[in-house]
Coordinates of C-alpha atoms and ligand atoms in Angstrom, one line a residue:
M1 CA 93.0 101.4 119.4
P2 CA 95.2 105.0 118.9
S3 CA 95.9 104.7 115.3
S4 CA 98.3 107.6 113.6
A5 CA 96.6 106.3 110.3
I6 CA 93.3 107.6 111.6
D7 CA 94.5 111.0 113.1
Y8 CA 96.1 111.5 109.3
A9 CA 93.1 110.7 107.8
R10 CA 91.2 113.3 109.9
Q11 CA 93.3 116.2 109.4
N12 CA 93.4 115.5 105.6
Q13 CA 89.5 115.1 105.0
S14 CA 89.1 118.2 103.1
R15 CA 91.7 117.8 100.6
F16 CA 91.0 114.0 100.2
L17 CA 87.2 115.5 99.2
E18 CA 89.0 118.0 96.9
E19 CA 90.9 115.4 95.2
L20 CA 87.7 113.0 95.0
K21 CA 86.1 116.3 93.0
A22 CA 88.9 116.3 90.7
L23 CA 88.4 112.7 89.6
L24 CA 84.9 113.0 89.2
R25 CA 85.3 116.0 86.9
I26 CA 86.7 113.6 84.4
P27 CA 84.4 112.2 82.6
S28 CA 84.8 108.2 81.9
V29 CA 81.9 106.6 80.6
S30 CA 83.3 103.2 79.5
T31 CA 80.4 102.6 76.8
D32 CA 80.6 105.9 74.9
P33 CA 83.4 105.8 72.5
A34 CA 83.5 109.7 72.4
H35 CA 84.8 109.4 75.8
K36 CA 87.7 106.9 75.2
G37 CA 90.3 109.8 76.1
D38 CA 88.2 110.7 79.2
V39 CA 88.6 107.5 80.4
R40 CA 92.2 107.0 80.2
K41 CA 92.7 110.3 81.7
A42 CA 91.1 109.4 84.8
A43 CA 93.6 106.3 84.5
E44 CA 96.0 108.3 84.1
V45 CA 95.3 110.4 87.0
L46 CA 95.1 107.6 89.3
A47 CA 98.1 106.3 88.3
A48 CA 100.3 109.1 89.1
E49 CA 98.4 109.5 92.8
L50 CA 99.1 105.8 93.7
K51 CA 102.9 106.7 92.8
R52 CA 103.0 110.1 94.9
I53 CA 101.3 108.4 97.9
G54 CA 104.2 106.0 97.8
L55 CA 103.3 102.7 95.8
E56 CA 105.6 101.2 93.3
N57 CA 105.4 99.4 90.1
V58 CA 102.7 101.6 89.3
R59 CA 101.5 101.2 85.7
L60 CA 98.8 100.9 83.2
I61 CA 98.0 97.8 81.8
E62 CA 96.7 97.6 78.2
T63 CA 93.6 95.3 77.7
G64 CA 91.6 94.1 74.9
T65 CA 93.0 93.2 70.9
P66 CA 94.7 96.0 68.2
E67 CA 90.7 95.2 66.6
K68 CA 89.1 96.0 69.3
P69 CA 91.0 98.1 72.1
G70 CA 90.0 98.1 75.4
H71 CA 90.4 100.8 78.8
P72 CA 93.4 100.4 81.0
L73 CA 93.7 98.6 84.1
V74 CA 95.7 100.7 86.9
Y75 CA 98.0 98.6 88.4
A76 CA 100.5 99.2 91.9
D77 CA 101.9 97.4 94.9
W78 CA 103.8 97.7 97.8
L79 CA 105.6 94.9 98.8
H80 CA 107.6 95.2 102.1
A81 CA 105.6 93.4 104.6
S82 CA 107.2 90.1 104.9
G83 CA 105.3 87.5 106.6
K84 CA 102.3 89.5 106.6
P85 CA 99.1 88.7 104.2
T86 CA 98.9 90.5 101.0
V87 CA 95.4 92.3 99.6
L88 CA 94.2 93.3 96.5
C89 CA 92.6 96.6 96.5
Y90 CA 89.9 96.4 93.3
G91 CA 87.6 99.5 92.1
H92 CA 86.4 100.6 89.1
Y93 CA 87.0 104.1 88.0
D94 CA 84.8 104.4 84.7
V95 CA 81.0 105.3 85.1
Q96 CA 77.8 105.2 83.7
P97 CA 76.5 107.5 80.9
P98 CA 74.9 110.6 82.7
D99 CA 71.8 111.0 81.0
P100 CA 68.9 112.0 81.3
L101 CA 70.8 115.0 81.6
D102 CA 67.6 117.3 82.0
E103 CA 66.8 115.2 85.2
W104 CA 70.1 116.6 87.3
L105 CA 70.0 119.1 89.7
S106 CA 73.7 119.9 88.9
P107 CA 75.4 118.6 86.3
P108 CA 76.8 115.4 86.1
F109 CA 80.7 116.0 85.7
E110 CA 80.6 119.2 88.0
P111 CA 80.5 117.6 91.5
T112 CA 78.5 119.7 94.0
E113 CA 78.1 119.8 97.9
R114 CA 74.1 119.5 99.0
D115 CA 72.8 118.5 102.5
G116 CA 76.2 116.5 103.6
N117 CA 76.2 114.6 99.8
I118 CA 78.7 115.2 96.9
Y119 CA 76.8 114.6 93.8
A120 CA 78.0 113.7 90.4
R121 CA 78.4 110.9 88.1
G122 CA 80.2 107.9 89.6
A123 CA 80.3 109.6 93.2
V124 CA 79.1 106.4 94.7
D125 CA 79.9 104.0 92.0
D126 CA 82.9 103.6 92.1
K127 CA 85.2 106.4 92.1
G128 CA 84.2 107.5 95.7
Q129 CA 84.7 104.3 97.3
M130 CA 87.6 103.4 94.8
Y131 CA 89.4 106.3 96.4
M132 CA 88.7 105.3 99.9
H133 CA 91.2 102.6 99.5
V134 CA 93.5 105.3 97.8
K135 CA 93.5 107.3 100.9
A136 CA 93.2 104.8 103.6
I137 CA 96.6 103.9 101.9
E138 CA 98.1 107.3 101.9
S139 CA 97.1 107.6 105.7
L140 CA 98.8 104.4 106.5
L141 CA 102.2 105.3 104.6
A142 CA 102.2 108.5 105.3
S143 CA 101.6 108.4 109.1
N144 CA 104.2 105.2 109.7
S145 CA 106.3 105.4 106.5
K146 CA 104.9 101.4 106.0
L147 CA 101.8 99.7 105.5
P148 CA 100.5 97.0 107.9
L149 CA 100.7 94.4 105.2
N150 CA 101.3 93.9 101.7
V151 CA 99.4 95.9 99.2
R152 CA 98.3 95.5 95.5
V153 CA 95.7 97.7 93.5
I154 CA 94.1 96.8 90.7
L155 CA 91.5 99.4 89.2
E156 CA 89.4 98.7 86.1
G157 CA 87.9 101.3 83.5
E158 CA 85.5 98.8 82.3
E159 CA 83.0 97.2 85.0
E160 CA 80.2 99.1 83.6
V161 CA 80.4 97.2 80.3
G162 CA 81.2 93.9 81.2
G163 CA 84.4 94.0 82.1
E164 CA 86.3 91.9 79.4
G165 CA 89.5 93.1 79.8
I166 CA 90.2 92.6 83.7
A167 CA 88.3 89.2 83.3
T168 CA 91.0 88.2 80.7
F169 CA 93.7 89.5 82.8
V170 CA 92.5 87.5 85.9
A171 CA 92.1 84.3 84.2
S172 CA 95.9 84.4 83.4
K173 CA 96.7 84.3 86.8
P174 CA 99.0 86.8 87.0
P175 CA 101.8 87.5 89.4
E176 CA 100.9 90.9 89.9
L177 CA 97.5 89.4 91.5
Q178 CA 98.6 87.0 93.9
A179 CA 97.5 88.0 96.9
D180 CA 95.2 86.5 99.9
F181 CA 92.5 88.1 99.7
A182 CA 90.9 91.3 97.7
L183 CA 88.8 94.2 99.1
V184 CA 86.3 95.8 97.4
S185 CA 84.0 99.0 97.7
D186 CA 81.4 99.1 95.5
T187 CA 78.2 98.0 97.2
E188 CA 76.1 99.6 99.9
M189 CA 75.1 99.5 103.4
F190 CA 71.9 98.1 104.4
A191 CA 70.8 101.4 106.0
P192 CA 72.5 104.5 107.2
G193 CA 75.1 103.8 109.9
L194 CA 74.5 100.0 109.6
P195 CA 78.1 98.5 109.2
T196 CA 77.2 96.3 106.3
L197 CA 79.5 93.4 104.4
C198 CA 78.1 92.3 101.4
V199 CA 78.3 88.4 100.5
G200 CA 76.4 87.6 97.6
L201 CA 76.1 89.3 94.1
R202 CA 74.2 88.3 91.4
G203 CA 75.4 87.4 88.1
M204 CA 73.9 88.7 84.6
I205 CA 73.9 88.0 80.7
Y206 CA 73.0 91.1 78.6
T207 CA 71.8 90.7 75.4
E208 CA 70.3 92.2 72.4
I209 CA 66.9 90.7 70.4
E210 CA 67.0 92.0 66.6
V211 CA 63.8 90.8 65.1
R212 CA 63.6 91.6 60.9
G213 CA 60.8 91.8 58.7
A214 CA 60.4 93.7 55.7
K215 CA 63.3 94.0 53.4
T216 CA 62.7 98.0 53.8
D217 CA 60.9 99.9 55.7
L218 CA 57.3 100.3 54.2
H219 CA 54.0 102.9 54.3
S220 CA 52.0 101.2 56.9
G221 CA 48.8 102.1 55.0
M222 CA 49.8 100.6 52.0
Y223 CA 51.3 97.6 53.3
G224 CA 49.9 97.4 57.2
G225 CA 47.7 93.9 57.4
A226 CA 49.9 92.4 54.8
A227 CA 53.5 93.1 55.9
P228 CA 55.1 91.7 59.4
N229 CA 55.9 94.7 62.0
P230 CA 58.7 93.8 63.8
F231 CA 58.3 95.9 67.0
V232 CA 54.9 93.9 66.9
A233 CA 56.8 90.6 66.7
L234 CA 59.4 91.9 69.8
A235 CA 56.6 93.0 71.8
Q236 CA 55.1 89.4 71.6
I237 CA 58.0 87.6 72.2
I238 CA 59.0 89.8 75.4
A239 CA 55.5 89.5 76.6
R240 CA 55.9 85.9 76.7
L241 CA 59.1 85.8 78.5
K242 CA 58.0 86.0 81.8
D243 CA 53.9 85.7 83.3
E244 CA 52.8 88.5 85.2
K245 CA 53.6 87.3 88.4
G246 CA 57.6 87.9 87.7
H247 CA 58.1 84.6 86.7
I248 CA 60.5 83.8 84.0
L249 CA 59.0 81.5 81.4
I250 CA 62.2 80.1 80.0
P251 CA 61.9 76.1 80.4
G252 CA 64.9 75.1 82.6
L253 CA 66.0 78.9 83.6
Y254 CA 65.0 77.6 87.7
D255 CA 66.9 74.3 87.3
R256 CA 69.9 74.8 89.1
I257 CA 69.2 77.8 91.7
I258 CA 70.4 76.9 95.2
P259 CA 67.8 78.4 97.4
P260 CA 69.2 80.6 100.6
S261 CA 69.9 78.5 103.6
R262 CA 67.2 78.6 106.6
E263 CA 69.9 80.6 108.4
E264 CA 70.3 83.5 106.1
L265 CA 66.8 83.6 105.4
T266 CA 66.2 84.3 109.0
A267 CA 69.2 86.8 109.2
W268 CA 67.2 88.6 106.2
E269 CA 64.1 88.9 108.1
S270 CA 65.6 90.4 111.1
L271 CA 67.2 93.1 109.0
P272 CA 65.6 96.6 109.3
F273 CA 63.4 96.9 106.0
D274 CA 60.1 98.6 105.6
E275 CA 58.5 97.7 102.4
E276 CA 56.5 100.5 102.1
H277 CA 59.1 102.7 102.9
Y278 CA 61.2 101.2 100.2
R279 CA 58.0 101.1 97.6
Q280 CA 57.8 104.9 98.5
T281 CA 61.0 106.5 98.5
E282 CA 63.5 104.3 96.7
V283 CA 61.1 102.7 93.8
G284 CA 58.5 105.6 93.7
S285 CA 56.0 103.7 92.0
K286 CA 52.3 102.5 92.9
S287 CA 53.1 99.3 93.8
L288 CA 55.8 96.8 93.9
V289 CA 55.9 93.4 91.5
G290 CA 57.5 89.9 91.8
E291 CA 57.3 86.7 92.4
E292 CA 54.4 85.4 94.8
G293 CA 55.7 84.0 98.0
Y294 CA 59.1 85.5 98.3
S295 CA 60.0 88.7 100.1
V296 CA 61.3 92.1 98.6
L297 CA 65.2 90.9 99.6
E298 CA 64.7 87.2 98.1
R299 CA 63.2 88.7 95.3
T300 CA 66.2 91.1 94.5
W301 CA 69.1 88.9 96.2
A302 CA 68.0 85.3 95.5
R303 CA 66.0 84.9 92.3
P304 CA 66.5 85.0 88.9
T305 CA 64.9 88.3 87.2
L306 CA 64.3 89.5 83.6
D307 CA 64.4 93.1 82.9
V308 CA 64.1 95.3 79.5
H309 CA 66.2 98.1 78.8
G310 CA 65.1 99.8 75.9
M311 CA 64.1 99.2 72.7
P312 CA 65.9 101.5 70.2
G313 CA 64.5 101.7 66.6
G314 CA 61.8 102.6 64.1
F315 CA 60.4 105.9 64.5
I316 CA 60.9 108.0 67.7
G317 CA 61.3 111.4 66.5
A318 CA 58.8 114.4 66.8
G319 CA 55.0 113.9 65.8
A320 CA 53.9 111.2 63.4
K321 CA 55.3 109.0 60.8
T322 CA 53.9 106.3 59.4
V323 CA 55.9 103.4 58.8
I324 CA 56.4 99.9 59.1
P325 CA 59.7 99.6 60.3
A326 CA 62.1 97.0 59.0
K327 CA 63.7 95.6 62.1
A328 CA 63.4 96.2 65.9
L329 CA 65.7 96.0 68.7
A330 CA 65.5 95.2 72.5
K331 CA 68.0 95.2 75.1
V332 CA 67.2 92.8 77.6
S333 CA 69.2 91.0 80.7
I334 CA 68.4 88.2 82.9
R335 CA 70.1 88.5 86.6
L336 CA 71.3 85.0 87.7
V337 CA 71.6 83.8 91.0
P338 CA 73.9 80.7 92.4
D339 CA 74.6 78.2 91.0
M340 CA 73.1 79.3 87.3
N341 CA 75.9 79.8 84.8
P342 CA 75.8 82.7 82.0
T343 CA 76.4 80.3 79.1
D344 CA 73.8 77.8 79.9
T345 CA 71.2 80.5 80.8
F346 CA 72.3 82.0 77.1
A347 CA 71.5 79.0 75.4
L348 CA 67.9 78.6 77.2
Y349 CA 66.8 82.0 76.7
Q350 CA 68.0 81.9 72.9
S351 CA 65.9 78.9 72.1
F352 CA 63.1 80.2 73.7
V353 CA 63.1 83.4 71.9
Q354 CA 63.7 81.6 68.7
H355 CA 61.0 79.2 69.5
L356 CA 58.2 82.5 70.5
T357 CA 59.2 84.4 67.3
P358 CA 56.2 85.0 65.3
P359 CA 55.8 84.0 61.5
G360 CA 57.3 86.5 58.7
V361 CA 60.0 87.7 60.7
D362 CA 63.7 86.9 61.6
V363 CA 65.4 87.1 64.9
D364 CA 68.9 87.3 66.3
V365 CA 69.8 86.8 69.8
R366 CA 73.2 88.1 70.4
L367 CA 75.2 87.9 74.1
I368 CA 76.4 91.6 74.7
H369 CA 78.4 90.4 78.5
S370 CA 77.8 88.1 81.1
G371 CA 79.3 87.8 84.8
E372 CA 78.8 84.6 86.8
P373 CA 76.7 85.6 90.0
C374 CA 78.8 84.7 93.5
L375 CA 78.3 83.7 97.1
I376 CA 81.5 84.5 99.3
P377 CA 82.6 82.5 102.5
V378 CA 82.5 84.0 105.2
D379 CA 84.5 81.7 107.6
N380 CA 87.7 83.3 107.0
P381 CA 89.7 86.2 109.2
Y382 CA 89.5 88.5 106.5
I383 CA 86.0 89.1 107.5
Q384 CA 86.8 88.5 111.3
A385 CA 89.1 91.6 111.0
A386 CA 86.7 93.5 108.7
T387 CA 83.6 93.3 111.5
S388 CA 86.1 94.1 114.3
A389 CA 87.5 96.9 112.4
L390 CA 83.5 98.4 111.2
K391 CA 82.6 97.6 115.1
E392 CA 85.2 99.9 116.4
I393 CA 84.4 103.0 113.4
W394 CA 80.3 102.5 113.4
G395 CA 80.1 101.3 116.9
K396 CA 77.8 98.9 115.6
D397 CA 77.7 94.7 114.7
T398 CA 77.9 94.4 111.1
V399 CA 74.9 93.0 109.0
F400 CA 75.7 90.6 106.2
I401 CA 73.5 90.6 103.1
R402 CA 73.6 90.2 99.3
S403 CA 72.8 92.2 96.6
G404 CA 71.0 92.2 93.7
G405 CA 73.6 93.9 91.4
S406 CA 76.8 92.4 89.6
I407 CA 80.4 92.7 90.2
P408 CA 81.5 89.9 87.5
I409 CA 85.4 90.1 88.7
V410 CA 84.1 89.2 92.4
G411 CA 83.3 85.4 90.9
D412 CA 86.2 85.7 88.5
F413 CA 89.2 86.5 91.8
A414 CA 87.4 83.0 93.7
R415 CA 87.5 80.7 90.2
H416 CA 90.8 81.9 89.3
L417 CA 92.9 83.3 92.0
N418 CA 91.2 81.5 94.9
L419 CA 90.2 84.9 96.6
P420 CA 87.6 85.4 98.9
S421 CA 86.3 88.9 98.7
V422 CA 85.5 91.2 101.5
M423 CA 82.9 93.6 100.1
M424 CA 82.9 96.2 102.3
G425 CA 80.8 98.9 100.5
F426 CA 79.6 102.3 101.8
G427 CA 76.7 103.6 99.5
L428 CA 73.5 104.1 100.8
P429 CA 70.1 102.6 99.3
D430 CA 69.2 106.0 97.9
D431 CA 72.5 107.1 96.8
N432 CA 70.8 106.9 92.7
L433 CA 73.4 104.4 91.1
H434 CA 73.2 104.5 87.3
A435 CA 70.0 107.2 87.5
P436 CA 70.3 111.0 87.5
N437 CA 71.7 112.8 90.8
E438 CA 73.9 110.1 92.0
K439 CA 75.5 110.9 94.8
F440 CA 77.6 109.9 98.2
L441 CA 77.2 110.8 101.7
I442 CA 80.4 112.5 102.5
S443 CA 80.7 111.5 106.2
N444 CA 80.4 107.8 104.4
F445 CA 83.2 108.9 102.3
H446 CA 85.5 109.6 105.2
Q447 CA 83.9 107.0 108.0
G448 CA 84.7 104.5 104.8
I449 CA 88.5 105.6 104.7
E450 CA 89.0 105.1 108.4
S451 CA 87.2 101.8 108.4
I452 CA 89.5 100.6 105.4
V453 CA 92.5 102.0 107.6
R454 CA 91.6 100.0 110.8
F455 CA 90.8 96.8 108.6
L456 CA 93.9 96.8 107.1
E457 CA 95.3 97.4 110.2
T458 CA 93.8 94.9 112.1
V459 CA 94.3 92.1 109.0
G460 CA 98.2 93.2 109.4
E461 CA 98.1 92.7 113.4
P462 CA 100.4 90.2 114.8
A463 CA 98.3 87.3 115.9
E464 CA 97.5 87.0 119.6
N465 CA 98.1 84.0 121.6
Ligands
BES501 N1 78.5 98.7 91.6 C1 77.8 98.1 91.0 C2 77.2 96.6 91.0 C3 76.2 96.9 93.0 C4 75.8 98.0 92.8 C5 76.6 95.9 93.5 C6 74.8 98.2 93.8 C7 75.7 95.8 94.8 C8 74.9 97.0 94.8 C9 78.4 97.9 89.5 O1 79.3 99.1 89.3 C10 77.5 97.6 88.4 O2 76.5 98.4 88.2 N2 77.4 96.4 87.7 C11 76.7 96.2 86.7 C12 76.9 95.2 86.0 C13 77.8 94.9 85.2 C14 78.1 93.6 84.2 C15 76.9 96.0 83.5 C16 75.0 95.7 87.3 O3 74.7 95.3 88.5 O4 74.2 96.4 86.4
MN502 MN1 79.9 99.7 90.6
MN503 MN1 77.9 100.1 88.2

């Protein structure tokens, strides 16, 4: 299928990449208050670009409350393809913190090309992928002066911190989000060169456990043996949350799980997955852990898991300090699978932590943010158009996978707006998301743009009969 938009995209590859680099130079770290201005700057740059390429009604939509202001959403649309479907293109322009800084081979906010990749924080998650949408739309508009379908764009700046602002906006069912389906490019390909659609994501609850003991820090020689130690108490609590085999011990936690179907499991078995290669090159640990009787793909895609992210507090300076800290903190999350829900899971978890709390300390369990798991229906024309576009660009049949990560808004699109999502991602398993040396394969950036161009063209084609 000849496409002048694809020709345009090919002719403009180096400019597209330079523009992405400019976006990657903005340190839009949403969790860090010090970067609030940078997050807004990224939103403004994107809004200006959406306007420049010819989208309409471009604006920032503020989120949060006066007491707790959020990061802005960016909105744009082009709605002149009457009778054609409407796509809602979603992406996030916020990024994870870059630390640990000393493990980056090139600075996280100085995008650097090495061995066919672009290295920077946000290269693949999600600035690079989100920008593929922008450049695909530009290619379509610039080469035809119209789009093959109606387009709305919504970009958020809080995905990495739970996405409260967009969740509130979506729940209000605003006219700006009326569409037939959503396009989300924030997931991975299963293997290099293998076109992939993601059809399921885990949800999560992200929590903090705070344990308090004595009224103040104490000398550990004078009081050790008599005063409770909150870090020891916290370690005991955490150690009892799951067993050595990765089975979570919270009563009732597994009650609502719907296992994957036989067909889905069979399809996963035929994916090109080498556990030993995964252990060595992706994880890099002595062995893998997890629940017996489940494959690695099942463990990470279709089973709930519990992880500890950090335990700030106490004495962490150089050398030694003999102190019994007055309080201890742990950041703990649980990934959820269909049909678990965040509210019920948090309640089960909270009361189990209380139950595990040893004498002499008080414990607080706080919910920081949460998101629902989701499973996407695949029997719709958008998924079909996606697989046919991917076949044209990559020359291969699409594999359907789930992912262990979470994109909370995808479930909200389905629940509140009745939108099926097409999760067409072009990241690779070794792209170092959330880690030092995050990267995006430059050829995937360009082929991703072409895939999206062909996908949108295919959705907008007149029905054959
Ligand atoms: N893009 C990721 C989620 C993802 C990663 C999906 C890999 C599929 C494959 C997203 O930006 C992310 O990191 N989400 C957070 C959730 C959020 C609520 C903090 C996550 O999964 O930890
Ligand atoms: Mn992401
Ligand atoms: Mn992320």
